[in-house]
mmCIF file of C-alpha atoms in Angstrom:
data_model
loop_
_atom_site.group_PDB
_atom_site.id
_atom_site.type_symbol
_atom_site.label_atom_id
_atom_site.label_comp_id
_atom_site.label_asym_id
_atom_site.label_seq_id
_atom_site.Cartn_x
_atom_site.Cartn_y
_atom_site.Cartn_z
ATOM 1 C CA UNK A 329 147.520 119.617 91.745
ATOM 2 C CA UNK A 330 147.038 123.244 92.757
ATOM 3 C CA UNK A 331 146.853 124.179 96.445
ATOM 4 C CA UNK A 332 143.599 125.948 97.265
ATOM 5 C CA UNK A 333 142.978 128.019 100.377
ATOM 6 C CA UNK A 334 139.601 129.030 101.701
ATOM 7 C CA UNK A 335 138.378 131.211 104.529
ATOM 8 C CA UNK A 336 135.595 130.004 106.807
ATOM 9 C CA UNK A 337 133.452 132.188 109.046
ATOM 10 C CA UNK A 338 130.218 132.056 111.044
ATOM 11 C CA UNK A 339 128.430 134.400 113.439
ATOM 12 C CA UNK A 340 124.918 132.932 113.643
ATOM 13 C CA UNK A 341 123.678 129.905 115.532
ATOM 14 C CA UNK A 342 126.133 127.321 116.800
ATOM 15 C CA UNK A 343 129.125 128.879 115.080
ATOM 16 C CA UNK A 344 131.589 126.070 115.789
ATOM 17 C CA UNK A 345 129.155 123.416 114.571
ATOM 18 C CA UNK A 346 128.661 125.380 111.367
ATOM 19 C CA UNK A 347 132.412 125.462 110.746
ATOM 20 C CA UNK A 348 132.700 121.747 111.559
ATOM 21 C CA UNK A 349 129.798 120.821 109.253
ATOM 22 C CA UNK A 350 131.218 122.910 106.400
ATOM 23 C CA UNK A 351 134.616 121.305 106.873
ATOM 24 C CA UNK A 352 133.045 117.833 106.890
ATOM 25 C CA UNK A 353 131.187 118.519 103.648
ATOM 26 C CA UNK A 354 134.356 119.884 102.083
ATOM 27 C CA UNK A 355 136.321 116.797 103.162
ATOM 28 C CA UNK A 356 133.604 114.603 101.598
ATOM 29 C CA UNK A 357 134.093 116.304 98.222
ATOM 30 C CA UNK A 358 135.671 114.190 95.498
ATOM 31 C CA UNK A 359 138.868 115.782 94.236
ATOM 32 C CA UNK A 360 139.938 117.081 97.651
ATOM 33 C CA UNK A 361 142.079 114.330 99.180
ATOM 34 C CA UNK A 362 143.074 116.070 102.419
ATOM 35 C CA UNK A 363 142.234 119.309 104.223
ATOM 36 C CA UNK A 364 144.323 121.145 106.805
ATOM 37 C CA UNK A 365 142.454 123.522 109.111
ATOM 38 C CA UNK A 366 143.941 126.455 110.986
ATOM 39 C CA UNK A 367 143.147 127.190 114.594
ATOM 40 C CA UNK A 368 139.698 128.773 114.969
ATOM 41 C CA UNK A 369 139.721 132.358 116.223
ATOM 42 C CA UNK A 370 136.970 134.678 117.444
ATOM 43 C CA UNK A 371 136.867 138.104 115.798
ATOM 44 C CA UNK A 372 134.748 141.218 115.823
ATOM 45 C CA UNK A 373 132.511 141.597 112.766
ATOM 46 C CA UNK A 374 133.350 143.827 109.823
ATOM 47 C CA UNK A 375 130.175 145.291 108.360
ATOM 48 C CA UNK A 376 126.837 146.569 109.600
ATOM 49 C CA UNK A 377 126.525 147.199 113.359
ATOM 50 C CA UNK A 378 124.624 144.912 115.692
ATOM 51 C CA UNK A 379 126.251 141.650 114.669
ATOM 52 C CA UNK A 380 127.725 139.126 117.038
ATOM 53 C CA UNK A 381 131.363 138.027 116.888
ATOM 54 C CA UNK A 382 132.593 135.613 114.248
ATOM 55 C CA UNK A 383 134.471 132.391 114.447
ATOM 56 C CA UNK A 384 137.010 132.377 111.615
ATOM 57 C CA UNK A 385 139.427 129.806 110.250
ATOM 58 C CA UNK A 386 141.295 128.947 107.064
ATOM 59 C CA UNK A 387 141.680 125.651 105.254
ATOM 60 C CA UNK A 388 144.313 124.523 102.777
ATOM 61 C CA UNK A 389 144.294 121.530 100.440
ATOM 62 C CA UNK A 390 145.409 120.237 97.081
ATOM 63 C CA UNK A 391 142.637 119.598 94.600
ATOM 64 C CA UNK A 392 141.913 118.133 91.189
ATOM 65 C CA UNK A 393 138.920 120.483 90.853
ATOM 66 C CA UNK A 394 139.014 123.654 88.780
ATOM 67 C CA UNK A 395 138.677 126.961 90.584
ATOM 68 C CA UNK A 396 135.137 127.416 89.220
ATOM 69 C CA UNK A 397 134.066 123.914 90.271
ATOM 70 C CA UNK A 398 135.530 124.458 93.739
ATOM 71 C CA UNK A 399 133.717 127.778 94.096
ATOM 72 C CA UNK A 400 130.460 126.118 93.025
ATOM 73 C CA UNK A 401 131.020 123.432 95.671
ATOM 74 C CA UNK A 402 131.639 126.077 98.358
ATOM 75 C CA UNK A 403 128.415 127.865 97.414
ATOM 76 C CA UNK A 404 126.512 124.559 97.509
ATOM 77 C CA UNK A 405 127.850 123.869 101.020
ATOM 78 C CA UNK A 406 126.790 127.369 102.122
ATOM 79 C CA UNK A 407 123.248 126.821 100.813
ATOM 80 C CA UNK A 408 123.065 123.387 102.454
ATOM 81 C CA UNK A 409 123.966 125.020 105.779
ATOM 82 C CA UNK A 410 121.268 127.674 105.467
ATOM 83 C CA UNK A 411 122.999 130.612 103.828
ATOM 84 C CA UNK A 412 121.047 132.594 101.254
ATOM 85 C CA UNK A 413 123.551 134.970 99.628
ATOM 86 C CA UNK A 414 120.880 136.693 97.548
ATOM 87 C CA UNK A 415 118.643 137.348 100.547
ATOM 88 C CA UNK A 416 121.222 138.660 103.003
ATOM 89 C CA UNK A 417 122.883 142.002 103.549
ATOM 90 C CA UNK A 418 126.449 142.328 102.279
ATOM 91 C CA UNK A 419 128.870 141.732 105.160
ATOM 92 C CA UNK A 420 125.873 141.024 107.385
ATOM 93 C CA UNK A 421 125.433 138.135 109.806
ATOM 94 C CA UNK A 422 125.596 134.654 108.333
ATOM 95 C CA UNK A 423 125.421 131.028 109.339
ATOM 96 C CA UNK A 424 128.438 130.207 107.193
ATOM 97 C CA UNK A 425 130.773 132.042 104.864
ATOM 98 C CA UNK A 426 133.174 130.127 102.611
ATOM 99 C CA UNK A 427 135.489 132.265 100.504
ATOM 100 C CA UNK A 428 137.935 130.981 97.918
ATOM 101 C CA UNK A 429 141.096 132.873 98.862
ATOM 102 C CA UNK A 430 143.811 131.329 96.687
ATOM 103 C CA UNK A 431 144.005 128.740 93.942
ATOM 104 C CA UNK A 432 147.590 127.731 93.230
ATOM 105 C CA UNK A 433 149.446 130.539 91.528
ATOM 106 C CA UNK A 434 146.350 131.558 89.567
ATOM 107 C CA UNK A 435 145.128 135.095 89.121
ATOM 108 C CA UNK A 436 141.502 134.877 87.977
ATOM 109 C CA UNK A 437 139.126 137.746 87.257
ATOM 110 C CA UNK A 438 135.901 136.381 85.822
ATOM 111 C CA UNK A 439 132.268 137.176 86.571
ATOM 112 C CA UNK A 440 131.589 135.728 90.024
ATOM 113 C CA UNK A 441 135.154 134.444 90.513
ATOM 114 C CA UNK A 442 138.084 136.595 91.590
ATOM 115 C CA UNK A 443 141.261 134.920 92.879
ATOM 116 C CA UNK A 444 143.176 135.872 94.940
ATOM 117 C CA UNK A 445 140.223 137.045 97.003
ATOM 118 C CA UNK A 446 140.042 140.830 96.491
ATOM 119 C CA UNK A 447 140.206 141.707 100.209
ATOM 120 C CA UNK A 448 142.615 138.952 101.284
ATOM 121 C CA UNK A 449 145.495 141.355 101.933
ATOM 122 C CA UNK A 450 143.306 143.727 103.994
ATOM 123 C CA UNK A 451 141.842 141.329 106.545
ATOM 124 C CA UNK A 452 143.651 140.167 109.681
ATOM 125 C CA UNK A 453 140.831 137.681 110.389
ATOM 126 C CA UNK A 454 141.734 135.980 107.083
ATOM 127 C CA UNK A 455 145.518 136.372 107.007
ATOM 128 C CA UNK A 456 145.980 135.343 110.654
ATOM 129 C CA UNK A 457 144.423 131.875 110.336
ATOM 130 C CA UNK A 458 145.947 131.405 106.874
ATOM 131 C CA UNK A 459 149.413 132.260 108.216
ATOM 132 C CA UNK A 460 149.012 129.534 110.841
ATOM 133 C CA UNK A 461 148.886 126.833 108.136
ATOM 134 C CA UNK A 462 150.517 128.435 105.057
ATOM 135 C CA UNK A 463 152.886 131.160 106.320
ATOM 136 C CA UNK A 464 155.295 130.974 103.361
ATOM 137 C CA UNK A 465 152.712 130.661 100.597
ATOM 138 C CA UNK A 466 153.221 133.437 98.033
ATOM 139 C CA UNK A 467 150.037 135.352 97.238
ATOM 140 C CA UNK A 468 149.913 135.756 93.441
ATOM 141 C CA UNK A 469 150.152 139.340 92.262
ATOM 142 C CA UNK A 470 151.811 140.563 95.471
ATOM 143 C CA UNK A 471 155.234 138.934 95.398
ATOM 144 C CA UNK A 472 154.906 138.449 99.174
ATOM 145 C CA UNK A 473 154.032 135.518 101.374
ATOM 146 C CA UNK A 474 151.066 135.298 103.743
ATOM 147 C CA UNK A 475 153.276 135.864 106.804
ATOM 148 C CA UNK A 476 154.710 139.085 105.311
ATOM 149 C CA UNK A 477 151.297 140.408 104.329
ATOM 150 C CA UNK A 478 150.018 139.783 107.848
ATOM 151 C CA UNK A 479 153.026 141.604 109.370
ATOM 152 C CA UNK A 480 152.428 144.584 107.054
ATOM 153 C CA UNK A 481 148.829 145.146 108.217
ATOM 154 C CA UNK A 482 148.493 148.296 110.316
ATOM 155 C CA UNK A 483 147.488 147.858 113.962
ATOM 156 C CA UNK A 484 143.743 147.946 114.495
ATOM 157 C CA UNK A 485 142.855 146.398 111.127
ATOM 158 C CA UNK A 486 140.278 143.639 111.647
#
């Protein structure tokens, strides 16, 4: 079974409850037998000004689902928790954000599905939590592990 990694974030409402509810719905998904969650961190937003801080985390699990099916499940969880991707500003505030970061050693570039996540290697708020649970996981296409990519980020990068 491939190991999938996702990023979780929230900066609207009861942020911690949103992360907990998303995690619960993910754990209830058939084909995902066990989920490990990183520590939750608070980060400054990246995107339009005027947003509150985010709570961010990463989750890792093996799955029998395909990457597309997993992405569809993540989007369903987002909608269930009040996120309307079509009606919100890109990188704007959101109740919940669930991003498929990695899916085994797959490199996927299809309409609506890009794995590894295209900004994974540029975001400390993603790499930091991911390094807490999967530090030695090699990111396909980079030849480097999560821990190395985090160490290579310049100071001041969110």
